[in-house]
Coordinates of C-alpha atoms and ligand atoms in Angstrom, one line a residue:
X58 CA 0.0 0.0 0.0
X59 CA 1.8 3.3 -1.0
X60 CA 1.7 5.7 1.9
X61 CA 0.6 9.6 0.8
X62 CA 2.7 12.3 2.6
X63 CA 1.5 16.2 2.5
X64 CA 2.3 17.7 5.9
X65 CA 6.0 18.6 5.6
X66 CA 6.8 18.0 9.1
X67 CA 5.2 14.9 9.3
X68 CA 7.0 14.0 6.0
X69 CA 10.6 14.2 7.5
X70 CA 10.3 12.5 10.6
X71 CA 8.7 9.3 8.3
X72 CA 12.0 9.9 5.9
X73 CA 14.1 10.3 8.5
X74 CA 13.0 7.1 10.8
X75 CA 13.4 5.2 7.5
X76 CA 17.1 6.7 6.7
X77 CA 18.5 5.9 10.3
X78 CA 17.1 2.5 10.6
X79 CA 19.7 2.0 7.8
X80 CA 17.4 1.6 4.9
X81 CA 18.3 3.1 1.6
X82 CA 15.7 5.7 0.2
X83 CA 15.6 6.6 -3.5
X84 CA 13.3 9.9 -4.1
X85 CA 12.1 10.4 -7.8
X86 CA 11.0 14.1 -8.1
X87 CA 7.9 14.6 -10.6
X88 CA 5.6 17.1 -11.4
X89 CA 3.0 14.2 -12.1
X90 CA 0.7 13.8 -15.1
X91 CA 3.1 10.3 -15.3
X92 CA 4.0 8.5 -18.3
X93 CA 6.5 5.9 -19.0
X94 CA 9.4 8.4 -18.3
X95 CA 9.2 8.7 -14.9
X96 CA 8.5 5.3 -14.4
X97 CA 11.6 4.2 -15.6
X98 CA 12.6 6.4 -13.0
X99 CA 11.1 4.9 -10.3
X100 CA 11.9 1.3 -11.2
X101 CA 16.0 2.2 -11.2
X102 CA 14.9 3.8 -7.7
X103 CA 13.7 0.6 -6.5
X104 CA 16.2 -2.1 -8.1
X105 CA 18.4 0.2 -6.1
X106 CA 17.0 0.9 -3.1
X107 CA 15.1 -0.4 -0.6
X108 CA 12.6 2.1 0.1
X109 CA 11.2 4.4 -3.4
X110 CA 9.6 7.8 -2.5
X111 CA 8.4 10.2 -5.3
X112 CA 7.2 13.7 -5.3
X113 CA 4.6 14.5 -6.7
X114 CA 4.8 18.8 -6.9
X115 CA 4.2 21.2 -9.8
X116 CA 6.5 24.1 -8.9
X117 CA 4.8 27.4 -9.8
X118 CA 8.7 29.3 -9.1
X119 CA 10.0 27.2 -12.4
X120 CA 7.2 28.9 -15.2
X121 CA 7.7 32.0 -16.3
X122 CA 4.3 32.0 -17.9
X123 CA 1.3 32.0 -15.8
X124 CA -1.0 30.4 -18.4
X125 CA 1.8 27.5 -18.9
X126 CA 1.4 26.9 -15.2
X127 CA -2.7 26.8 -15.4
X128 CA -2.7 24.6 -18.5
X129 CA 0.0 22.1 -16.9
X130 CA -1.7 18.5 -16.5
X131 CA -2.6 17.9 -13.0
X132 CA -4.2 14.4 -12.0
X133 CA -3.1 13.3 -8.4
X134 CA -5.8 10.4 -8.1
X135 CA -4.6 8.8 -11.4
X136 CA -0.8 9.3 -10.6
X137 CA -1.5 7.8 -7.5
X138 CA -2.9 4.5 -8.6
X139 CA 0.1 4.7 -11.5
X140 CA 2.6 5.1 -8.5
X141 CA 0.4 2.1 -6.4
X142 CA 0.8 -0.4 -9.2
X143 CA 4.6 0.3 -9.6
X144 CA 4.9 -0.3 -5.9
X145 CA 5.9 3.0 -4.6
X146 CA 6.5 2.8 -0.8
X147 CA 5.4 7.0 -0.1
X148 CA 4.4 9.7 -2.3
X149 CA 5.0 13.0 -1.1
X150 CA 2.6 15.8 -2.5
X151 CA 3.4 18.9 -0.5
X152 CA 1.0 22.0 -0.6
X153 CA 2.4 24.9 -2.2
X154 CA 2.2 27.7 0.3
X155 CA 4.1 25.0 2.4
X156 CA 6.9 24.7 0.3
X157 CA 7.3 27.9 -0.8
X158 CA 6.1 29.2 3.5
X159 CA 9.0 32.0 2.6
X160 CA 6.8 33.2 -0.2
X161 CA 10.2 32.1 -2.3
X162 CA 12.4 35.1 -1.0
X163 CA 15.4 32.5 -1.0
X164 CA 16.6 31.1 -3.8
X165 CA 19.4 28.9 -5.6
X166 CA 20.6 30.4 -8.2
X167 CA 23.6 29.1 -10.7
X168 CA 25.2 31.7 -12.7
X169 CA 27.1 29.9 -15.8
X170 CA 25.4 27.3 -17.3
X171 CA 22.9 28.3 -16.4
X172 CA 22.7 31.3 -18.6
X173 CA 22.0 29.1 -22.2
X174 CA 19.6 27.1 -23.9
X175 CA 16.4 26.6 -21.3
X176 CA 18.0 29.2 -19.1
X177 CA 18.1 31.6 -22.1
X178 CA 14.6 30.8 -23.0
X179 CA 12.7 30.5 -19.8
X180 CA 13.6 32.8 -17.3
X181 CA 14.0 32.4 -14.1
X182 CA 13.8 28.7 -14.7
X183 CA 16.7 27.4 -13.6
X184 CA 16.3 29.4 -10.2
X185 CA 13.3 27.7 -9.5
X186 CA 14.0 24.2 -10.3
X187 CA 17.2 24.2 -8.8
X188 CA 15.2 25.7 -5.6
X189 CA 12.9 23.2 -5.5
X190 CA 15.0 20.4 -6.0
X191 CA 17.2 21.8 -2.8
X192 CA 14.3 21.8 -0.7
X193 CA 12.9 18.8 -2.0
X194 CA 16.1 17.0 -1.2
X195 CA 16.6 18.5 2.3
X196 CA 12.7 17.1 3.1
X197 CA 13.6 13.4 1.9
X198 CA 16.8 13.2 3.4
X199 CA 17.5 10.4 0.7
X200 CA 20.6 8.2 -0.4
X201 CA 20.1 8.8 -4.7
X202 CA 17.6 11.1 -6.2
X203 CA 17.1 10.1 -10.1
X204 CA 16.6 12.2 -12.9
X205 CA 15.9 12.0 -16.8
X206 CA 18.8 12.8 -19.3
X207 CA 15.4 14.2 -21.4
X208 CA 16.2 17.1 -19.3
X209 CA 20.1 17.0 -19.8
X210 CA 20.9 20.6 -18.8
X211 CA 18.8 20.1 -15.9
X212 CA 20.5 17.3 -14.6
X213 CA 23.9 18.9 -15.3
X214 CA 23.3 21.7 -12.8
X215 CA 21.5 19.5 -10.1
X216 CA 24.2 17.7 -9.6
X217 CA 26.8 20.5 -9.9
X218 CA 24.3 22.2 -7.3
X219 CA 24.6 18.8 -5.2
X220 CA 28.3 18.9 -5.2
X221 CA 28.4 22.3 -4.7
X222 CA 26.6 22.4 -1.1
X223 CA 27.8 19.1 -0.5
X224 CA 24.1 17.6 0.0
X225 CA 24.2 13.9 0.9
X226 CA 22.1 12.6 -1.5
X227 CA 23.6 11.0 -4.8
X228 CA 22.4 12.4 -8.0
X229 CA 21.6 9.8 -10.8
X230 CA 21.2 10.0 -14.5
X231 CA 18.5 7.7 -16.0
X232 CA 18.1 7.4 -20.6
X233 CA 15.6 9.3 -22.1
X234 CA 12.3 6.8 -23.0
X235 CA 10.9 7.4 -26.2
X236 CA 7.3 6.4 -27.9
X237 CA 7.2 3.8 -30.6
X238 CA 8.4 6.7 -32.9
X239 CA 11.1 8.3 -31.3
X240 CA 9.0 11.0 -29.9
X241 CA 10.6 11.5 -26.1
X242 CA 8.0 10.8 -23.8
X243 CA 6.7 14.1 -21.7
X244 CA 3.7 15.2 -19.9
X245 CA 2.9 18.0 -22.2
X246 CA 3.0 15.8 -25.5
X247 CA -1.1 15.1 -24.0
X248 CA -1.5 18.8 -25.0
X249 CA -0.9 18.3 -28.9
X250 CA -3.5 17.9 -31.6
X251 CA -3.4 14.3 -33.8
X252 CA -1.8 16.5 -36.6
X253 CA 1.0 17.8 -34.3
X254 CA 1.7 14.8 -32.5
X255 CA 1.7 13.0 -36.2
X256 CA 4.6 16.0 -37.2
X257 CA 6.2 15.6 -33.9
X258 CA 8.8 13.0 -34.1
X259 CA 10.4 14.4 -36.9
X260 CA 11.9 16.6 -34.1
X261 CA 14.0 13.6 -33.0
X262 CA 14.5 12.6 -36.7
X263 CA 16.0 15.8 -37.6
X264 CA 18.0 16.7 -34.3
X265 CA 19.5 12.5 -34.4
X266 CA 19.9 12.9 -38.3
X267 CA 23.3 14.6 -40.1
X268 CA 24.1 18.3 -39.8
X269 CA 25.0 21.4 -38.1
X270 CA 23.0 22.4 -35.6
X271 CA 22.3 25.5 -37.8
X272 CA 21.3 23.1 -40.8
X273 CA 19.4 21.3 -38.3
X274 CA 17.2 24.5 -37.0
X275 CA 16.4 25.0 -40.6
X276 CA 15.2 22.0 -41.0
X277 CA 13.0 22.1 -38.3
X278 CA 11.8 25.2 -39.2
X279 CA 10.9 24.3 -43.0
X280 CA 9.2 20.7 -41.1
X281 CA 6.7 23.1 -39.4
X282 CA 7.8 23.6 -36.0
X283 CA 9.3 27.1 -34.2
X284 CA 12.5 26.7 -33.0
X285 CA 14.1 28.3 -29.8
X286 CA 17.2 26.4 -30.1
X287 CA 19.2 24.0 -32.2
X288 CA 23.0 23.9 -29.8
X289 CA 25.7 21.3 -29.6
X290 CA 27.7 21.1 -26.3
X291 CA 29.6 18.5 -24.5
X292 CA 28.8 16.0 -27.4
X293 CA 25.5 16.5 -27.3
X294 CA 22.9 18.4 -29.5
X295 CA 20.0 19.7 -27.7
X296 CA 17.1 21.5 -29.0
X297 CA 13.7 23.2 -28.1
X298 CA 10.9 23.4 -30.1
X299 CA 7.2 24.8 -29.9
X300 CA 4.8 23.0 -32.2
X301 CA 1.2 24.8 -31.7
X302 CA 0.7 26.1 -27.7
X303 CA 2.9 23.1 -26.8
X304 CA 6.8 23.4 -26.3
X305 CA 8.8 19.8 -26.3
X306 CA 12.7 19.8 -26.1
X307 CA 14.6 16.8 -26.7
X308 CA 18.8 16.0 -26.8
X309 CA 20.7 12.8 -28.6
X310 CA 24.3 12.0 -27.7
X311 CA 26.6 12.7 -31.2
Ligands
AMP6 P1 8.7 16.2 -14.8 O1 7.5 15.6 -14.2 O2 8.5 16.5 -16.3 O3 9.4 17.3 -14.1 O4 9.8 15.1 -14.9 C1 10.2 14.4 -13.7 C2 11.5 13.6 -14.0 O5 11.2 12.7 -15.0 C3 12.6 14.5 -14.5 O6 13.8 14.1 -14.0 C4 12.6 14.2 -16.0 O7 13.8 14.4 -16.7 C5 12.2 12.8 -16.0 N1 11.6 12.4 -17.3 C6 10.5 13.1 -17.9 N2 10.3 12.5 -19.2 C7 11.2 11.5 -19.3 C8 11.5 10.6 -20.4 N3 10.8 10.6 -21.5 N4 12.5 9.8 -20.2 C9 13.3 9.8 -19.0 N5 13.0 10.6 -18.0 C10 12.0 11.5 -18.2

């Protein structure tokens, strides 16, 4: 039976009685609306650990557009029989004033890689994931928290954030899952029309295919879709898209 946690209080002393009685905890931190993706996450979690909590949290500090954060899919009861039949032990689904009881005066802020790509498109973004993601992982107290390589930059600075405040908790990488079609699964592809979603793997197909990242972002552009970026770095080449109201990014290793 998976155990639902709100009270933040109430929430550490159950993560911390399960940390000093020597058992390992994986978290997986989600925004729910749950597919596949975070699935996989939460199976690594519990091959290797023996306790698997996952958060369940849209974080309003990480949109910079108010009507992005009103559309975003919300759906606790069905993530919560999603996270039940995959055999999570707790979920932890905080209230917002509660998490953010400072009205988000403090924040984390990186100020290098931060700058490109997402953090170049979104701002503020990075602020308030990496914000959430500190407090999330002060709450949980775990041994490994696991995150998608869909959101490579992401990871990157999480776990540079991890080893710069020397948090306890291991930071771990987990492959991107993709639809049938190469598509890279993600909460907001729900959003897109049967005509985007049948244009929408060509994002894949054109950002895995042969290029420059310039010839790339042409590509895109003539195949119907906007482009924010098209960027190579650290032998990988990332890119973010908006096809329609819906914006999907997606990265292959070169
Ligand atoms: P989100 O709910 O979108 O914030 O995602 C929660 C976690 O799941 C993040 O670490 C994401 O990188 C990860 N994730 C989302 N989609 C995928 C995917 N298609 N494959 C692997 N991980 C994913």
């Amino acid at each position: 039976m998976t155990e639902v946690l709100q009270d933040i209080a109430s929430a550490r002393k159950r993560f911390r009685k399960i940390t000093r009685a020597g058992t390992s905890l994986g978290l997986v931190p989600t925004m729910g609306a749950l597919h596949e993706g975070h699935l996989s996450l939460v199976r690594r979690a519990a091959d290797e650990n023996d306790v698997v909590a996952v958060s369940v949290f849209v974080n309003p500090a990480q949109f910079d557009d108010p009507e992005d954060l009103k559309r975003y899919p919300r759906n606790f009861e069905e993530d919560r029989g999603i996270l039940e039949s995959a055999g999570t032990d707790l979920v932890f689904y905080p209230d917002t004033g509660d998490m953010y009881a400072d009205g988000y005066r403090y924040k984390v802020t990186e100020i290098e890689d931060s700058q490109f790509q997402e953090g170049a498109h979104r701002r503020g973004f990075f602020d308030g994931v990496l914000t959430v993601v500190l407090k999330l992982l002060n709450i949980v107290g775990a041994d490994r928290a696991y995150f998608g390589e869909k959101d490579w930059q992401q990871f990157n600075l999480i776990r540079g954030m991890a080893e710069a405040f020397f948090l306890n908790t291991e930071i771990i990488p987990c492959p991107i899952i993709r639809e049938y079609d190469g598509l890279a699964m993600s909460s907001r592809n729900a959003r897109l029309s049967s005509a985007e979603r049948e244009l929408a793997p060509a994002f894949h197909r054109i950002l895995a295919g042969t290029g420059s990242p310039e010839d790339k972002a042409a590509r895109l552009e003539d195949a119907g879709f906007a482009v924010d970026y098209v960027e190579e770095r650290e032998g990988r080449i990332l890119g973010a898209i908006h096809l329609g109201k819906v914006r999907l990014i997606d990265n292959v290793r070169i």
